[in-house]
Coordinates of C-alpha atoms and ligand atoms in Angstrom, one line a residue:
M62 CA 12.8 -20.6 -15.7
R63 CA 11.1 -22.3 -18.7
Q64 CA 8.7 -20.3 -20.8
I65 CA 5.7 -22.3 -21.8
C66 CA 4.7 -20.2 -24.8
L67 CA 5.0 -16.8 -26.2
F68 CA 1.4 -15.9 -25.6
A69 CA -0.9 -17.5 -23.0
T70 CA -4.4 -18.3 -24.0
A71 CA -7.6 -18.1 -22.0
A72 CA -7.9 -21.8 -22.7
M73 CA -4.6 -22.5 -20.9
I74 CA -5.7 -21.1 -17.6
A75 CA -9.5 -21.5 -17.5
P76 CA -11.1 -24.8 -16.5
A77 CA -13.3 -26.3 -19.3
S78 CA -16.5 -25.3 -17.6
S79 CA -15.6 -21.6 -17.2
L80 CA -14.1 -21.5 -20.7
L81 CA -17.5 -22.3 -22.1
Q82 CA -19.0 -19.5 -20.2
S83 CA -16.2 -17.1 -21.1
C84 CA -16.7 -17.9 -24.8
K85 CA -20.4 -17.1 -24.5
S86 CA -19.9 -13.8 -22.7
A87 CA -16.9 -12.8 -24.7
G88 CA -17.0 -9.6 -26.7
A89 CA -14.8 -8.7 -29.6
A90 CA -11.9 -8.1 -27.3
T91 CA -12.1 -11.5 -25.7
D92 CA -11.0 -13.7 -28.5
E93 CA -10.0 -16.7 -26.4
T94 CA -6.6 -16.8 -28.1
K95 CA -5.7 -13.4 -26.7
P96 CA -3.5 -13.2 -23.6
Y97 CA -4.7 -11.2 -20.7
N98 CA -3.7 -7.6 -20.1
I99 CA -2.9 -6.5 -16.6
V100 CA -3.6 -3.0 -15.2
Y101 CA -2.0 -2.9 -11.8
I102 CA -3.0 0.2 -9.7
M103 CA -1.2 0.8 -6.4
T104 CA -1.6 3.7 -4.1
D105 CA 0.9 4.7 -1.5
D106 CA -0.4 4.3 2.1
H107 CA -4.0 3.6 1.2
T108 CA -5.5 1.5 4.0
A109 CA -8.5 -0.7 4.0
Q110 CA -10.3 1.2 6.7
M111 CA -10.5 4.1 4.2
L112 CA -12.0 2.1 1.3
S113 CA -15.7 1.6 1.4
A114 CA -15.7 -1.8 -0.1
Y115 CA -14.0 -2.8 3.2
D116 CA -15.2 -0.3 5.7
T117 CA -18.1 2.2 5.4
R118 CA -17.4 4.1 8.6
Y119 CA -15.3 6.9 7.0
A120 CA -14.8 6.8 3.2
H121 CA -17.0 6.6 0.2
T122 CA -14.9 5.2 -2.7
P123 CA -17.5 4.3 -5.4
N124 CA -14.9 3.7 -8.2
L125 CA -12.7 1.4 -6.1
D126 CA -15.8 -0.4 -4.9
R127 CA -16.7 -1.0 -8.6
I128 CA -13.6 -3.2 -8.9
A129 CA -14.7 -5.2 -5.9
S130 CA -18.4 -5.5 -6.9
D131 CA -17.5 -6.5 -10.5
G132 CA -14.7 -8.8 -9.2
V133 CA -13.2 -10.0 -6.0
K134 CA -12.2 -8.6 -2.6
F135 CA -9.5 -10.2 -0.6
N136 CA -10.3 -10.0 3.1
R137 CA -6.9 -11.3 4.4
S138 CA -4.4 -9.5 2.3
F139 CA -1.0 -8.9 3.8
V140 CA 2.4 -7.3 3.1
A141 CA 5.7 -8.8 3.8
N142 CA 7.4 -5.6 5.1
S143 CA 5.1 -2.6 5.7
L144 CA 7.1 0.1 4.0
S145 CA 7.1 1.6 0.5
G146 CA 10.4 0.6 -1.2
P147 CA 10.6 -2.8 0.5
S148 CA 7.0 -3.6 -0.4
R149 CA 7.6 -2.6 -4.0
A150 CA 10.6 -4.9 -4.2
C151 CA 8.6 -7.8 -2.7
I152 CA 5.9 -7.2 -5.3
L153 CA 8.3 -7.0 -8.3
T154 CA 10.4 -10.1 -7.3
G155 CA 7.8 -12.3 -5.5
K156 CA 10.4 -12.6 -2.8
H157 CA 10.8 -11.5 0.8
S158 CA 13.0 -8.6 1.6
H159 CA 16.1 -10.5 2.7
A160 CA 16.1 -12.3 -0.7
N161 CA 15.5 -9.3 -2.9
G162 CA 18.0 -7.2 -1.0
F163 CA 15.8 -4.1 -0.5
T164 CA 15.0 -4.2 3.2
D165 CA 14.5 -0.5 4.0
N166 CA 14.1 2.9 2.5
E167 CA 16.6 4.8 4.5
S168 CA 19.9 3.0 4.1
G169 CA 20.0 4.4 0.6
K170 CA 21.0 1.1 -1.0
P171 CA 19.4 1.0 -4.4
F172 CA 17.2 -1.9 -5.5
D173 CA 19.3 -4.3 -7.6
G174 CA 17.5 -3.8 -10.9
S175 CA 19.6 -6.6 -12.6
Q176 CA 17.6 -9.3 -10.7
P177 CA 14.7 -11.1 -12.2
T178 CA 11.3 -9.4 -11.7
F179 CA 7.8 -10.2 -13.0
P180 CA 7.7 -7.3 -15.5
K181 CA 11.0 -8.7 -17.1
Y182 CA 9.4 -12.2 -17.3
L183 CA 6.3 -10.7 -18.9
Q184 CA 8.5 -8.8 -21.4
Q185 CA 10.2 -12.0 -22.4
A186 CA 6.7 -13.6 -22.9
G187 CA 5.9 -10.9 -25.4
Y188 CA 4.2 -8.3 -23.1
E189 CA 4.6 -4.6 -23.5
T190 CA 5.2 -3.2 -20.0
A191 CA 4.9 0.3 -18.5
L192 CA 5.3 1.9 -15.1
I193 CA 4.0 5.4 -14.3
G194 CA 4.1 7.2 -10.9
K195 CA 6.0 6.5 -7.7
W196 CA 8.9 4.1 -7.9
H197 CA 10.9 4.7 -4.8
L198 CA 13.6 2.1 -5.4
I199 CA 16.5 4.5 -6.0
S200 CA 17.9 2.7 -9.1
E201 CA 16.3 3.2 -12.5
P202 CA 13.3 1.0 -13.3
T203 CA 14.2 -2.1 -15.3
G204 CA 11.8 -4.4 -17.1
F205 CA 9.6 -1.7 -18.5
D206 CA 9.3 -0.6 -22.2
F207 CA 8.1 2.7 -20.9
W208 CA 8.4 4.4 -17.6
R209 CA 7.9 7.9 -16.2
V210 CA 8.4 8.2 -12.4
V211 CA 8.5 10.8 -9.7
P212 CA 11.7 11.3 -7.8
G213 CA 11.5 9.8 -4.3
Q214 CA 8.1 10.4 -2.7
G215 CA 6.9 12.8 -5.4
D216 CA 5.2 16.1 -5.0
Y217 CA 1.5 16.7 -5.0
Y218 CA 1.6 20.0 -6.9
N219 CA 3.3 20.6 -10.2
P220 CA 5.6 17.7 -9.6
D221 CA 8.9 16.7 -11.2
F222 CA 8.8 13.6 -13.4
I223 CA 11.9 11.7 -14.4
N224 CA 11.8 10.5 -18.1
M225 CA 13.5 7.5 -19.6
D226 CA 16.2 9.6 -21.2
G227 CA 17.3 10.7 -17.7
T228 CA 15.8 14.2 -18.0
T229 CA 13.6 15.6 -15.2
E230 CA 10.8 18.0 -15.9
V231 CA 8.2 19.8 -13.9
V232 CA 4.7 18.9 -15.1
H233 CA 1.9 21.4 -14.2
G234 CA -1.1 19.9 -12.4
Y235 CA -2.1 17.7 -9.5
L236 CA -0.1 14.5 -9.2
T237 CA -3.0 12.0 -9.0
D238 CA -4.5 13.5 -12.1
L239 CA -1.2 13.6 -13.9
I240 CA -0.3 10.0 -13.3
T241 CA -3.7 9.0 -14.7
D242 CA -3.3 11.3 -17.7
M243 CA 0.0 9.8 -18.5
S244 CA -1.3 6.3 -18.0
L245 CA -4.3 6.9 -20.4
D246 CA -1.9 8.5 -22.9
W247 CA 0.2 5.4 -22.8
L248 CA -2.8 3.1 -23.3
S249 CA -4.1 5.3 -26.2
N250 CA -1.0 6.5 -28.0
R251 CA 2.2 4.9 -26.9
R252 CA 1.8 1.1 -26.5
D253 CA 2.1 -1.4 -29.3
K254 CA -1.5 -2.4 -29.7
E255 CA -0.5 -5.8 -31.2
K256 CA 0.9 -6.9 -27.8
P257 CA -0.7 -7.8 -24.5
F258 CA 0.3 -5.3 -21.9
L259 CA 1.2 -4.7 -18.3
L260 CA 0.5 -1.2 -17.0
M261 CA 1.5 -0.3 -13.5
I262 CA -0.1 2.9 -12.2
H263 CA 1.6 3.9 -9.0
H264 CA -0.1 6.7 -7.1
K265 CA 1.4 8.7 -4.3
A266 CA -2.1 10.0 -3.4
Q267 CA -2.4 8.9 0.3
H268 CA 1.1 9.5 1.4
R269 CA 2.0 12.1 4.0
N270 CA 1.4 15.1 4.0
W271 CA -2.0 14.6 2.4
M272 CA -2.3 17.8 0.3
A273 CA -5.7 17.8 -1.5
D274 CA -6.4 19.1 -4.9
T275 CA -7.8 22.7 -4.7
C276 CA -11.2 21.5 -6.1
N277 CA -11.6 19.1 -3.1
L278 CA -10.4 21.3 -0.3
R279 CA -13.9 22.1 1.0
L280 CA -15.1 18.5 1.2
Y281 CA -15.9 16.8 4.5
E282 CA -15.5 19.9 6.6
D283 CA -18.9 19.3 8.1
K284 CA -18.1 15.8 9.0
T285 CA -17.0 14.5 12.4
F286 CA -15.4 11.1 12.4
P287 CA -15.7 8.6 15.2
L288 CA -12.5 8.0 17.1
P289 CA -11.1 4.5 17.0
A290 CA -11.8 2.6 20.2
N291 CA -8.1 2.5 21.0
F292 CA -7.2 6.0 20.1
Y293 CA -6.0 6.6 23.7
D294 CA -3.8 3.5 23.9
D295 CA -1.3 3.4 26.8
Y296 CA 0.7 0.6 25.2
A297 CA 0.7 -1.4 28.4
G298 CA 2.7 -4.6 27.9
R299 CA 3.9 -3.5 24.5
D300 CA 7.3 -1.8 24.8
A301 CA 8.0 -1.4 21.1
A302 CA 4.6 0.3 20.5
A303 CA 5.3 2.6 23.5
A304 CA 8.6 3.6 21.8
A305 CA 7.2 4.4 18.4
E306 CA 6.9 8.1 17.3
M307 CA 3.8 8.3 15.3
R308 CA 1.1 9.6 17.6
I309 CA -1.4 12.0 16.1
D310 CA -1.6 13.9 19.4
N311 CA 2.2 14.4 19.7
P312 CA 3.3 17.6 17.9
M313 CA 6.8 16.2 17.5
H314 CA 5.4 13.2 15.6
M315 CA 2.6 14.9 13.6
D316 CA 3.7 18.4 12.7
I317 CA 1.1 21.2 13.1
Q318 CA 2.3 23.0 10.0
Y319 CA 3.5 20.3 7.7
D320 CA 0.9 17.6 8.5
L321 CA -2.0 19.7 9.6
K322 CA -1.3 22.8 7.5
M323 CA -1.6 25.4 10.2
L324 CA 1.0 27.6 8.8
N325 CA 2.4 30.1 11.3
P326 CA 4.9 32.8 10.3
E327 CA 5.8 33.3 13.9
Q328 CA 6.6 29.8 14.8
T329 CA 9.1 27.2 13.7
T330 CA 8.4 23.5 13.7
R331 CA 10.4 20.5 12.7
L332 CA 8.8 20.2 9.3
K333 CA 7.7 23.7 8.5
E334 CA 10.4 24.3 5.9
T335 CA 9.4 21.1 4.1
Y336 CA 5.8 22.3 4.0
E337 CA 6.9 25.7 2.7
A338 CA 8.8 24.0 -0.1
F339 CA 5.7 22.1 -1.1
L340 CA 3.6 25.3 -1.0
G341 CA 6.3 26.9 -3.1
R342 CA 5.6 24.6 -5.9
M343 CA 2.1 25.9 -6.4
D344 CA 1.2 28.5 -9.0
A345 CA -0.5 31.7 -7.9
E346 CA -4.0 30.4 -8.6
Q347 CA -3.4 27.1 -6.7
R348 CA -1.9 29.0 -3.8
A349 CA -4.7 31.5 -3.6
A350 CA -7.3 28.7 -3.5
W351 CA -5.2 27.0 -0.8
D352 CA -4.9 30.1 1.4
A353 CA -8.5 31.0 0.9
F354 CA -9.5 27.7 2.3
Y355 CA -6.9 27.3 5.1
N356 CA -6.5 30.9 6.4
P357 CA -9.8 31.0 8.3
I358 CA -9.1 27.6 9.9
I359 CA -5.5 28.7 10.8
E360 CA -6.9 31.8 12.4
E361 CA -9.5 29.9 14.4
Y362 CA -6.9 27.3 15.5
Y363 CA -4.3 29.7 16.8
S364 CA -6.9 31.8 18.6
S365 CA -8.7 28.8 20.2
D366 CA -5.9 27.5 22.5
L367 CA -7.2 23.9 22.4
K368 CA -5.6 21.6 24.9
G369 CA -5.6 17.9 26.0
E370 CA -8.2 15.6 24.5
E371 CA -9.9 18.4 22.7
L372 CA -6.7 19.3 20.9
A373 CA -6.0 15.6 20.2
E374 CA -9.4 15.1 18.7
W375 CA -9.2 18.3 16.6
R376 CA -5.9 17.0 15.2
F377 CA -7.5 13.6 14.4
Q378 CA -10.4 15.2 12.6
R379 CA -8.1 17.4 10.4
Y380 CA -6.0 14.3 9.6
M381 CA -9.1 12.3 8.6
R382 CA -10.5 15.1 6.4
D383 CA -7.2 15.7 4.6
Y384 CA -6.7 12.0 4.0
L385 CA -10.3 11.7 2.6
K386 CA -9.8 14.7 0.3
T387 CA -6.7 13.2 -1.3
L388 CA -8.6 10.0 -1.5
K389 CA -11.4 11.7 -3.5
S390 CA -8.9 12.5 -6.3
L391 CA -7.6 9.0 -6.2
D392 CA -11.1 7.4 -6.4
D393 CA -12.1 9.7 -9.3
N394 CA -9.0 8.9 -11.2
V395 CA -9.4 5.1 -10.7
G396 CA -12.8 5.7 -12.2
R397 CA -11.3 7.3 -15.3
V398 CA -9.1 4.2 -15.9
L399 CA -12.0 1.8 -15.4
D400 CA -14.1 3.9 -17.8
Y401 CA -11.3 3.9 -20.4
L402 CA -11.0 0.2 -20.3
D403 CA -14.8 -0.2 -20.6
E404 CA -15.1 2.3 -23.4
H405 CA -12.2 0.8 -25.4
G406 CA -13.4 -2.8 -25.2
L407 CA -10.5 -3.8 -23.0
S408 CA -12.3 -4.8 -19.8
E409 CA -13.2 -8.3 -20.9
N410 CA -9.6 -9.2 -21.4
T411 CA -7.9 -7.2 -18.7
L412 CA -7.2 -8.1 -15.1
V413 CA -7.5 -4.9 -13.0
V414 CA -5.7 -5.1 -9.6
Y415 CA -6.0 -2.5 -6.9
T416 CA -3.8 -2.5 -3.9
S417 CA -1.6 -0.3 -1.7
D418 CA 2.1 -0.7 -0.7
Q419 CA 0.9 -1.2 2.9
G420 CA -1.9 -0.4 5.2
F421 CA -1.9 2.7 7.5
Y422 CA -3.1 3.8 11.0
M423 CA -6.1 6.1 11.0
G424 CA -5.9 6.8 14.7
E425 CA -5.8 3.2 15.9
H426 CA -3.4 3.0 18.8
G427 CA -3.3 6.8 18.5
W428 CA -1.2 6.6 15.4
F429 CA -0.6 7.5 11.8
D430 CA 2.0 5.8 9.6
K431 CA 2.6 2.0 9.2
R432 CA 5.6 -0.3 9.7
F433 CA 4.2 -2.5 12.5
M434 CA 3.0 -6.0 12.0
Y435 CA -0.3 -5.0 13.8
E436 CA -3.3 -5.6 11.6
E437 CA -3.9 -2.1 10.2
S438 CA -0.5 -1.9 8.5
L439 CA 0.1 -5.6 7.9
N440 CA -3.1 -5.7 6.0
T441 CA -3.4 -4.0 2.6
P442 CA -6.4 -3.6 0.3
L443 CA -6.5 -6.0 -2.6
L444 CA -9.3 -5.9 -5.1
M445 CA -9.4 -7.5 -8.5
R446 CA -11.7 -7.1 -11.5
L447 CA -11.3 -10.3 -13.4
P448 CA -11.2 -10.9 -17.1
A449 CA -13.5 -13.4 -18.8
G450 CA -12.4 -16.9 -18.0
L451 CA -11.7 -16.2 -14.3
D452 CA -14.9 -16.9 -12.5
A453 CA -14.4 -16.0 -8.9
S454 CA -16.6 -13.3 -7.4
G455 CA -17.3 -11.8 -4.0
E456 CA -15.0 -12.2 -1.0
I457 CA -11.9 -14.3 -0.7
D458 CA -10.9 -15.2 2.8
E459 CA -7.7 -17.1 2.2
M460 CA -4.5 -15.5 3.5
V461 CA -2.6 -13.9 0.6
Q462 CA 0.5 -11.7 0.6
N463 CA 2.1 -9.2 -1.8
I464 CA 4.8 -11.7 -2.7
D465 CA 2.0 -13.6 -4.4
Y466 CA 1.3 -11.0 -7.1
A467 CA 4.3 -11.9 -9.3
P468 CA 3.5 -15.6 -9.5
T469 CA -0.1 -14.8 -10.2
F470 CA 0.7 -12.5 -13.1
L471 CA 3.2 -15.0 -14.5
E472 CA 0.7 -17.8 -14.4
L473 CA -1.9 -15.7 -16.1
A474 CA 0.6 -14.9 -18.8
G475 CA 1.4 -18.6 -19.2
V476 CA 4.9 -18.2 -17.8
D477 CA 6.3 -20.9 -15.4
V478 CA 6.7 -19.5 -11.9
P479 CA 10.5 -19.7 -11.0
D480 CA 11.2 -22.0 -8.1
D481 CA 13.0 -19.3 -6.2
M482 CA 9.9 -17.0 -5.9
H483 CA 8.5 -17.2 -2.4
G484 CA 4.9 -16.2 -3.3
V485 CA 2.2 -18.5 -4.6
S486 CA -0.1 -17.9 -7.5
L487 CA -3.6 -16.7 -6.7
V488 CA -5.0 -18.0 -9.9
P489 CA -6.8 -20.9 -8.3
L490 CA -8.6 -18.4 -6.0
L491 CA -9.4 -16.3 -9.1
R492 CA -10.9 -19.3 -10.8
G493 CA -13.3 -19.6 -7.8
E494 CA -11.6 -22.7 -6.5
K495 CA -11.3 -23.5 -2.8
P496 CA -8.0 -25.2 -2.5
D497 CA -7.7 -27.8 0.3
E498 CA -4.1 -26.9 0.9
W499 CA -3.6 -23.2 1.2
R500 CA -1.1 -21.1 3.2
D501 CA -1.9 -21.4 6.9
A502 CA 0.5 -18.7 8.0
V503 CA 2.2 -15.6 6.6
Y504 CA 5.7 -14.4 7.4
Y505 CA 6.6 -10.8 8.1
H506 CA 9.9 -9.0 8.6
Y507 CA 10.4 -5.2 9.1
Y508 CA 14.0 -3.7 9.2
E509 CA 14.0 0.1 9.2
Y510 CA 15.4 1.0 12.6
P511 CA 16.8 3.3 13.8
A512 CA 14.7 5.6 11.6
E513 CA 11.9 8.1 11.5
H514 CA 8.9 6.9 13.6
A515 CA 11.2 4.7 15.8
V516 CA 9.5 1.4 15.0
K517 CA 11.8 -1.4 16.2
R518 CA 12.9 -4.2 13.9
H519 CA 10.7 -7.2 14.1
Y520 CA 9.6 -10.4 12.5
G521 CA 6.7 -12.6 13.1
V522 CA 4.0 -15.0 11.9
R523 CA 0.3 -14.6 11.5
T524 CA -2.1 -17.5 11.3
D525 CA -5.8 -17.3 10.9
R526 CA -6.3 -16.8 14.6
Y527 CA -2.9 -15.8 16.2
K528 CA 0.0 -13.5 15.7
L529 CA 3.4 -13.9 17.2
M530 CA 6.1 -11.2 16.9
H531 CA 9.6 -10.7 18.0
F532 CA 11.0 -7.2 18.3
Y533 CA 14.8 -7.3 18.2
N534 CA 18.0 -5.2 17.7
D535 CA 18.1 -2.9 20.7
I536 CA 15.1 -4.6 22.4
D537 CA 14.2 -8.3 22.9
C538 CA 10.4 -8.5 23.3
W539 CA 7.9 -11.1 22.2
E540 CA 4.2 -10.3 21.6
L541 CA 1.4 -12.7 21.1
Y542 CA -2.2 -11.9 20.2
D543 CA -5.3 -13.9 19.9
L544 CA -7.0 -12.0 17.1
Q545 CA -10.3 -13.7 17.7
E546 CA -10.5 -12.5 21.3
D547 CA -8.5 -9.3 20.8
P548 CA -8.8 -8.0 17.2
L549 CA -7.5 -4.5 18.2
E550 CA -4.3 -6.2 19.6
M551 CA -4.3 -4.4 22.9
K552 CA -3.4 -7.3 25.2
N553 CA -0.1 -9.0 24.7
I554 CA -0.6 -12.5 26.1
Y555 CA 3.0 -13.7 25.5
G556 CA 4.1 -15.7 28.5
D557 CA 0.6 -15.8 30.1
P558 CA -0.3 -19.1 31.7
G559 CA -2.3 -21.3 29.3
T560 CA -0.5 -19.9 26.2
E561 CA 2.5 -22.3 26.3
E562 CA 1.1 -24.7 23.6
V563 CA 0.0 -22.1 21.1
T564 CA 3.3 -20.2 21.6
A565 CA 5.3 -23.3 21.0
S566 CA 3.4 -24.2 17.9
L567 CA 3.7 -20.6 16.5
K568 CA 7.4 -20.6 17.1
R569 CA 7.7 -23.9 15.3
R570 CA 5.7 -22.5 12.3
L571 CA 7.8 -19.3 12.4
K572 CA 11.0 -21.3 12.3
E573 CA 9.7 -23.4 9.4
L574 CA 8.9 -20.2 7.4
Q575 CA 12.3 -18.7 8.2
Q576 CA 13.9 -21.9 7.0
E577 CA 11.7 -22.2 3.9
Y578 CA 12.5 -18.6 2.9
N579 CA 16.1 -18.8 4.1
D580 CA 15.9 -15.7 6.3
P581 CA 19.4 -15.3 7.9
I582 CA 17.8 -13.8 11.0
L583 CA 17.2 -17.4 12.2
E584 CA 21.0 -17.7 12.7
K585 CA 21.0 -14.7 14.9
Y586 CA 17.9 -15.5 16.9
P587 CA 17.6 -19.3 16.7
L588 CA 14.2 -20.7 17.5
Ligands
LIG838 C1 8.7 9.8 4.7 C2 7.7 10.3 5.8 C3 7.4 9.3 6.8 C4 7.1 7.9 6.2 C5 8.2 7.6 5.2 C6 8.1 6.2 4.6 N1 8.1 11.5 6.4 O1 9.9 9.8 5.2 O2 6.4 9.7 7.6 O3 7.0 6.9 7.2 O4 8.3 8.6 4.2 O5 6.9 6.2 3.8 S1 8.0 12.9 5.6 O6 8.3 14.0 6.6 O7 8.9 12.9 4.5 O8 6.6 13.0 5.2 S2 6.9 5.2 2.6 O9 5.4 4.9 2.4 O10 7.5 5.8 1.5 O11 7.6 4.0 3.0
LIG839 CA1 3.8 3.6 1.5

């Protein structure tokens, strides 16, 4: 990798016309010789259906929507492997999982922190870098001047934080607030203000088991949410989907005590002890507020004897409400960060990125969780508020992937993108250009099986209109969807008469992508 310069300038990345404009609109902080700062906010398991800039059916997220309305919203934003650790490794390295080595969460193999990552390249280019919140890559973070992370998935209440000196301490409060407090503290008091910065704020927020802050517990209780059209999916023609263990209506998949908070001293469930451990972290005041809210619902639930669809739909409503309550904290806290940047004259010169480590199912196919290459979890929200000099606005429909973030940030910092990165820089799109040649297909590969939720290993290709997937390992099933005709992916048309040509062309494209990225799976399942 060759470094162009120590500090990038707005002039280096902005076309002449936009530069004129940026000079005119620039405030004190947008001196055109100043490199851009990057604030990267990522939430665990936040799906686009639950972000009102994308979908107004369920959620109201005014602060996240601010990022979209002041900047851009990517409508076709995908992950490379829909799971936390792998997704984070793809983002840091700009490479697919087989190349960065972190293919799954559960094998326990740590991320190889000695490999190049975009924060390291930014450090070399003179940036000050920080990471706060969920890390989930087992090894210690590398490439950051400052980091403070939660162990594993992190706890909602009074969580542990691991410090850079290796000590772990309990910090009193609600995790989403704490991560924001620490991030603002770093911005105000800890960073070297002479340097451009990268701040990665990694929230747990939307990750199972959706425990809201006590101040938000009573929200949305009067709301009834519409069921997704395919809530009662029978998975006909989709064997891998039928084998998955992530149904909202199945008590072995979604636990009545841990997930739905219906604590019962007389009953043991698979995850009850884990829930009790989470409750055990609360102080007396938090616990009293929690019990005051849940006890009447618990009493009503256990005396009502709901069954069948009535029970399934009650479970869905509780899931939706809990998810939305944790989302309220997240949205408020994103608002705090945006306000801070505005109030401190940083907005004009700072790229704000909002995304998630993957999408999530909110009852589509009857599910919660992610992992599958179906749309809800392949897709991930991606919003960006752009600094002066980057003139795109509104919606971007080009297909982008989380391996693109690293090259984007490098280009913005004036650092050459290393040849071995798989992603491509999104900077042309951020400039408002409509490139003639843009990616026509994304590649996906999921590995974590056998594991919780029983989602089989699979890889596939998605084009603008079609999706082809191959489930492998202890199964050998192909699936093909016409997303235009069947956006909910209910009818697997693989092998149907009339699909021969499109199947052959998708297999060709899949093979090309596997060759381009050097995925060794091609040797095992030649195309
Ligand atoms: C935990 C959850 C799973 C979830 C994985 C991965 N189980 O194991 O439901 O799929 O994390 O999530 S739990 O009983 O511990 O809640 S990821 O986003 O970190 O990849
Ligand atoms: Ca996740």
